CSV table of C-alpha atoms in Angstrom, one decimal:
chain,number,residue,atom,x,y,z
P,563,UNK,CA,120.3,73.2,83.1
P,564,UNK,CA,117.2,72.2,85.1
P,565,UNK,CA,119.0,74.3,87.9
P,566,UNK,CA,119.7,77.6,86.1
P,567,UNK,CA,115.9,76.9,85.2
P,568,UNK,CA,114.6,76.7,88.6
P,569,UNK,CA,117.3,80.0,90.2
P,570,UNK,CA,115.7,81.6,87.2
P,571,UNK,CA,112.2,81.0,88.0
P,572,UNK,CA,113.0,82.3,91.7
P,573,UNK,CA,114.2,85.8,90.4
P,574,UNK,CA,112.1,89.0,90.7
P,575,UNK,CA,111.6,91.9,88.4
P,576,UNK,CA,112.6,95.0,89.5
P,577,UNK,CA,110.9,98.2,87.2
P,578,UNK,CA,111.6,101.9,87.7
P,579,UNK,CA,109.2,104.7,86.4
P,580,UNK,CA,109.5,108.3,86.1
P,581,UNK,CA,106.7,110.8,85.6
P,582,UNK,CA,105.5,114.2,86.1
P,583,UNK,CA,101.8,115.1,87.5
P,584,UNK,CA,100.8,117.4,89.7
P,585,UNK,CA,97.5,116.0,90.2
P,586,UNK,CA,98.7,113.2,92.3
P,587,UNK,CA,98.4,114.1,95.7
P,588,UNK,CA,101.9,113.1,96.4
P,589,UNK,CA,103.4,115.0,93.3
P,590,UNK,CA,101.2,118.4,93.7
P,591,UNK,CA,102.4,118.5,97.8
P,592,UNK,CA,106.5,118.4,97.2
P,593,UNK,CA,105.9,120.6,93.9
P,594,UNK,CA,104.0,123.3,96.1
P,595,UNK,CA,106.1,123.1,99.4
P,596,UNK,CA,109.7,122.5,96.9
P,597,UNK,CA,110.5,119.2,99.1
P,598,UNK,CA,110.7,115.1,98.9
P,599,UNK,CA,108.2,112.4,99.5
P,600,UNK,CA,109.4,109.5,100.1
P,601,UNK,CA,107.2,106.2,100.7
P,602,UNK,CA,108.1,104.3,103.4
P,603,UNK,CA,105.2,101.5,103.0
P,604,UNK,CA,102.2,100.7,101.3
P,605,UNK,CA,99.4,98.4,103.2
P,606,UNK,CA,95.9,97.0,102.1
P,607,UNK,CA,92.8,98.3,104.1
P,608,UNK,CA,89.8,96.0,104.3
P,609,UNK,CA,87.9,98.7,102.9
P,610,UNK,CA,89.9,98.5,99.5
P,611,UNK,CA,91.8,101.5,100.0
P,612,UNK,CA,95.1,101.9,100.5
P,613,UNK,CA,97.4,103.4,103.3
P,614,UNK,CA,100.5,105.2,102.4
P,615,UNK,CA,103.0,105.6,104.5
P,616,UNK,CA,105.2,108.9,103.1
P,617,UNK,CA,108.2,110.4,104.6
P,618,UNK,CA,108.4,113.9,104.5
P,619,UNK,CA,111.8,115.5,104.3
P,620,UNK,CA,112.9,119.3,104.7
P,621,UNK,CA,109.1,120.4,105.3
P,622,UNK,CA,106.3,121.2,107.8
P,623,UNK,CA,103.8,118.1,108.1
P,624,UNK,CA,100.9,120.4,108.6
P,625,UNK,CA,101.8,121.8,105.5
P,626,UNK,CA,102.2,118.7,103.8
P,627,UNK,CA,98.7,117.5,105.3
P,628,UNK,CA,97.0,120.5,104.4
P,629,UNK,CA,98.2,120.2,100.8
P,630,UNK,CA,97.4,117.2,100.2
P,631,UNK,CA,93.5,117.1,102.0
P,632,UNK,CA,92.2,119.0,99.1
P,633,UNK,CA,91.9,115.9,97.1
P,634,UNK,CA,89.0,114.4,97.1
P,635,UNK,CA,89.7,110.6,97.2
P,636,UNK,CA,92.9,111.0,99.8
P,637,UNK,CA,92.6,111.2,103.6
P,638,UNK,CA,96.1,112.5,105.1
P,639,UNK,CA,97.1,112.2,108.5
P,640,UNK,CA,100.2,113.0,110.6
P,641,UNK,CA,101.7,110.1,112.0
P,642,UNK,CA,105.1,111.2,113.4
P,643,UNK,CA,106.5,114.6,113.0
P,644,UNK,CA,111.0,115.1,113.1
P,645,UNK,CA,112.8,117.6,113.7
P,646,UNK,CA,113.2,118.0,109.8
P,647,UNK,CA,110.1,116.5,108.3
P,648,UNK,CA,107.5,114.1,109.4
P,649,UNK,CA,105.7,110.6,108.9
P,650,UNK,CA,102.0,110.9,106.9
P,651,UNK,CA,99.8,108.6,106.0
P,652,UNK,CA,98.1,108.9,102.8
P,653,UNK,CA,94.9,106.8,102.7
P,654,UNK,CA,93.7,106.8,98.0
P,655,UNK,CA,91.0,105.3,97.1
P,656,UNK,CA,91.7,106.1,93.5
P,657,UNK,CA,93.7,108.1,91.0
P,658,UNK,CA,96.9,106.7,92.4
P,659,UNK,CA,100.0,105.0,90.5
P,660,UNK,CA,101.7,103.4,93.4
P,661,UNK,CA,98.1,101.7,94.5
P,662,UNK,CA,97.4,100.8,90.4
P,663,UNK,CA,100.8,99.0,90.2
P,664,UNK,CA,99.9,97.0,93.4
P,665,UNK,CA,96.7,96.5,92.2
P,666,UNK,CA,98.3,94.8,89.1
P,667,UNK,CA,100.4,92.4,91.1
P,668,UNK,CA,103.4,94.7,91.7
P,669,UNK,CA,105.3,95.8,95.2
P,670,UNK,CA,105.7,99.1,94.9
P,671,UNK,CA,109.4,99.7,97.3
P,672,UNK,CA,110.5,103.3,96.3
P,673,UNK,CA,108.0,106.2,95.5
P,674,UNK,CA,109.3,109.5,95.5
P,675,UNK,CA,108.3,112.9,94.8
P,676,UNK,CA,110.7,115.3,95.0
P,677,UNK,CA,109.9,119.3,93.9
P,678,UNK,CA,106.8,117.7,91.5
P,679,UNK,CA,109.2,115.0,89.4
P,680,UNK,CA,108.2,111.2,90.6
P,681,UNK,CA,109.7,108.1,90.5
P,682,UNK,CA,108.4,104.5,91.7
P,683,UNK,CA,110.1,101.3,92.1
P,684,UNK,CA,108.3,98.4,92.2
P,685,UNK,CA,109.0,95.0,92.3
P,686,UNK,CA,106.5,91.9,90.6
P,687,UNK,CA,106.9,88.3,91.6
P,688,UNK,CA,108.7,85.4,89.4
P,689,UNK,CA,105.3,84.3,88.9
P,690,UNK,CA,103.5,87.2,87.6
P,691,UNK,CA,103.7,88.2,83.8
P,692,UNK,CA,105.7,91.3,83.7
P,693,UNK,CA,105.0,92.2,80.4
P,694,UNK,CA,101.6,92.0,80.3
P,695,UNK,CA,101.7,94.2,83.8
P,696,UNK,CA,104.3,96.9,82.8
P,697,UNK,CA,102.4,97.1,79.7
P,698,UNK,CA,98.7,97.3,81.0
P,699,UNK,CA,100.4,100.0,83.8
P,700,UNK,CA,101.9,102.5,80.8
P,701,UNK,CA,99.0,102.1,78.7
P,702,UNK,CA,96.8,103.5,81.9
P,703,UNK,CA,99.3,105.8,82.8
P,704,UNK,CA,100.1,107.5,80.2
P,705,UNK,CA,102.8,110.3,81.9
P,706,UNK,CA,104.9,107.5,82.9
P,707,UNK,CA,107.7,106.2,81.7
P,708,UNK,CA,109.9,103.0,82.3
P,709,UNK,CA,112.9,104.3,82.8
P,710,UNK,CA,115.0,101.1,83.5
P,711,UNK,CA,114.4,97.2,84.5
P,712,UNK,CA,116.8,95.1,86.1
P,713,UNK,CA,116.3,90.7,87.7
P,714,UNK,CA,116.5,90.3,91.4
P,715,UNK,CA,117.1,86.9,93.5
P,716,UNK,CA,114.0,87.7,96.1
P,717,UNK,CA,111.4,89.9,97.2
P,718,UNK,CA,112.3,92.8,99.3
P,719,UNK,CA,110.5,92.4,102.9
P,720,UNK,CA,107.8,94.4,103.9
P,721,UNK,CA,109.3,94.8,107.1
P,722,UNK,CA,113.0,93.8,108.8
P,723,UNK,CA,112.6,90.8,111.2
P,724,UNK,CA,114.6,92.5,113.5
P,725,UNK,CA,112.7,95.1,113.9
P,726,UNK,CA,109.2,93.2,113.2
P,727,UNK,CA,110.3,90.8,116.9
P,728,UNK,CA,111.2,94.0,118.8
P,729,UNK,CA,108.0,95.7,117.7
P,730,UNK,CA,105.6,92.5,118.1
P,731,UNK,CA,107.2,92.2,122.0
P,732,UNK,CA,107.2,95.6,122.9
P,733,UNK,CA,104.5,97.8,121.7
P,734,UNK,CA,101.5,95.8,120.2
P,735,UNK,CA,98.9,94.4,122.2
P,736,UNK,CA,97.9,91.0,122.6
P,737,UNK,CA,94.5,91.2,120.8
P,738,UNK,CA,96.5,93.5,117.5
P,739,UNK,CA,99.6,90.3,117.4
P,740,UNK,CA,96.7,87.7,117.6
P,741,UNK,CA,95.1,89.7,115.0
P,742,UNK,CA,98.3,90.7,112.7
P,743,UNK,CA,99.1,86.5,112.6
P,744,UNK,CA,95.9,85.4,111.7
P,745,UNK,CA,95.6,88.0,109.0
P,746,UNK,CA,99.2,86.4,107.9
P,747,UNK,CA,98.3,83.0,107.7
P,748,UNK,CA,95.4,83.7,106.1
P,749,UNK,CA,96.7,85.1,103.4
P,750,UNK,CA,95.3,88.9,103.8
P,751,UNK,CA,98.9,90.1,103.0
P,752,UNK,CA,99.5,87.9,100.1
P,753,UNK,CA,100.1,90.2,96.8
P,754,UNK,CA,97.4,89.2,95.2
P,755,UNK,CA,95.5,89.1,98.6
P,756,UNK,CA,94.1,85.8,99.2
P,757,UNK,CA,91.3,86.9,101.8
P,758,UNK,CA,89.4,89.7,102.9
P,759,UNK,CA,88.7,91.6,106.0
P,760,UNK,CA,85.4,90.7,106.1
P,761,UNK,CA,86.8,86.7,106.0
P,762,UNK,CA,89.3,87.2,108.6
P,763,UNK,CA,87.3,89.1,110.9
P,764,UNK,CA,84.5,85.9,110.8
P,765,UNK,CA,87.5,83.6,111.3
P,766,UNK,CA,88.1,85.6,114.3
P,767,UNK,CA,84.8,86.3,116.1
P,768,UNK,CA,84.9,89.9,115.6
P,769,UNK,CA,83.0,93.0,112.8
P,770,UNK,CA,84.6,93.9,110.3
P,771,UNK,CA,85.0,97.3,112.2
P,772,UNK,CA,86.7,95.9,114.7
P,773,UNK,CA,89.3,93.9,112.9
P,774,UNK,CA,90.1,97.2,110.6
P,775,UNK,CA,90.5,99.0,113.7
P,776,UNK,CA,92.9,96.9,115.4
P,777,UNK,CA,94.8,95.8,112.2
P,778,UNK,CA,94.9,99.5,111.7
P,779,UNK,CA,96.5,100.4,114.6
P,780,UNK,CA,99.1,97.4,114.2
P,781,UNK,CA,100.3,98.3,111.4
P,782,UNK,CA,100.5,102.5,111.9
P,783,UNK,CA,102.4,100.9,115.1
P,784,UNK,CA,105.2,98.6,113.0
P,785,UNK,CA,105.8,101.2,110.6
P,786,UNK,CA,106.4,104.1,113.0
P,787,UNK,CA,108.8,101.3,114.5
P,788,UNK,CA,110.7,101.7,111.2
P,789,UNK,CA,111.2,105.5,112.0
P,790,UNK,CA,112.4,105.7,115.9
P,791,UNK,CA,115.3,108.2,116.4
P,792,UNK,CA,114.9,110.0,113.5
């Protein structure tokens, strides 16, 4: 019994929600081009935005950036462009679902816009209280729905290791792994974060500027890693 107790408490909780709203950045730019925007990560800034990472499929990115700039309290860039789409980043400072649900204690994994209809997946730790946090999110968000739930033995990683040892050895700097680590290990990825920038940039010698740029640039690094070839 006591081990079916403990393999329970390990499990996550997996929630999908669907909605329409064509004020979300995300939403308004695959209604407007007819195309699909697919997250590929979400990351903390020190600032307390948040970067996201969309995959843009069957559409220009320039058109995709340009769409999207007219909000107010979102900063697009182009990251990588494909020969069928393209890699932005999405920096929200507000009036976003995917950064709400994180900000409630959730991992957002899948958020997709495809032709104006969203869906997000997100994933909330064994030790959060998924009711009160599905609950809190729909009461907010009033367009979305929860359209299924399901358990799950683990967390999905941010990033493959695979990938994350090729990257660290290949294409970041010294300074930006020295950098990334310390921001691990002190807890600045932990969902809820555990430290600031400003704590880990005093930890390592360095402004708060400085440590946003080079985590910055770490990161933009390790998640166009996740997109090579395509």
């Amino acid at each position: 019994m006591s081990g079916t107790s403990a393999e329970a408490n390990e499990t996550v909780l997996e929630v999908e929600f669907s909605f329409e709203r064509s004020a979300y950045p995300f939403l308004r730019a695959s209604a407007v081009a007819d195309c699909t925007l697919e997250l590929a990560k979400l990351l903390p800034r020190s600032d307390g935005r948040y970067a996201e990472f969309f995959n843009a499929i069957d559409a220009d990115p320039e058109d995709i950036e340009a769409l999207a700039s007219v909000h107010e309290r979102t900063e697009v860039s182009i990251v990588e462009t494909y020969r069928d789409g393209g890699l932005l980043e999405f920096l929200v400072s507000g009036d976003c679902p995917a950064r709400r649900l994180a900000e409630l204690g959730a991992l957002p994994q899948t958020v997709r816009g495809t032709s104006g209809r969203g869906s997000i997946v997100a994933e909330i730790p064994a030790d959060a209280d998924a009711a009160t946090l599905v609950g809190t999110f729909l009461d907010e968000t009033p367009e979305a729905t929860l359209a299924s739930k399901r358990s799950k033995p683990s967390m999905t990683p941010l990033i493959s290791r695979a990938t994350l040892h090729r990257t660290l050895a290949e294409r970041l700097t010294d300074r930006q792994r020295e950098v990334l680590r310390t921001a691990f290990e002190a807890g600045y990825y932990d969902w809820p974060r555990e430290c600031t920038g400003e704590e880990v940039a005093a930890e390592l010698g360095i402004t708060s500027a400085t440590f946003s740029e080079h985590v910055h640039a770490a990161e933009r690094t390790l998640v166009a890693a996740l997109f090579d070839g395509r």
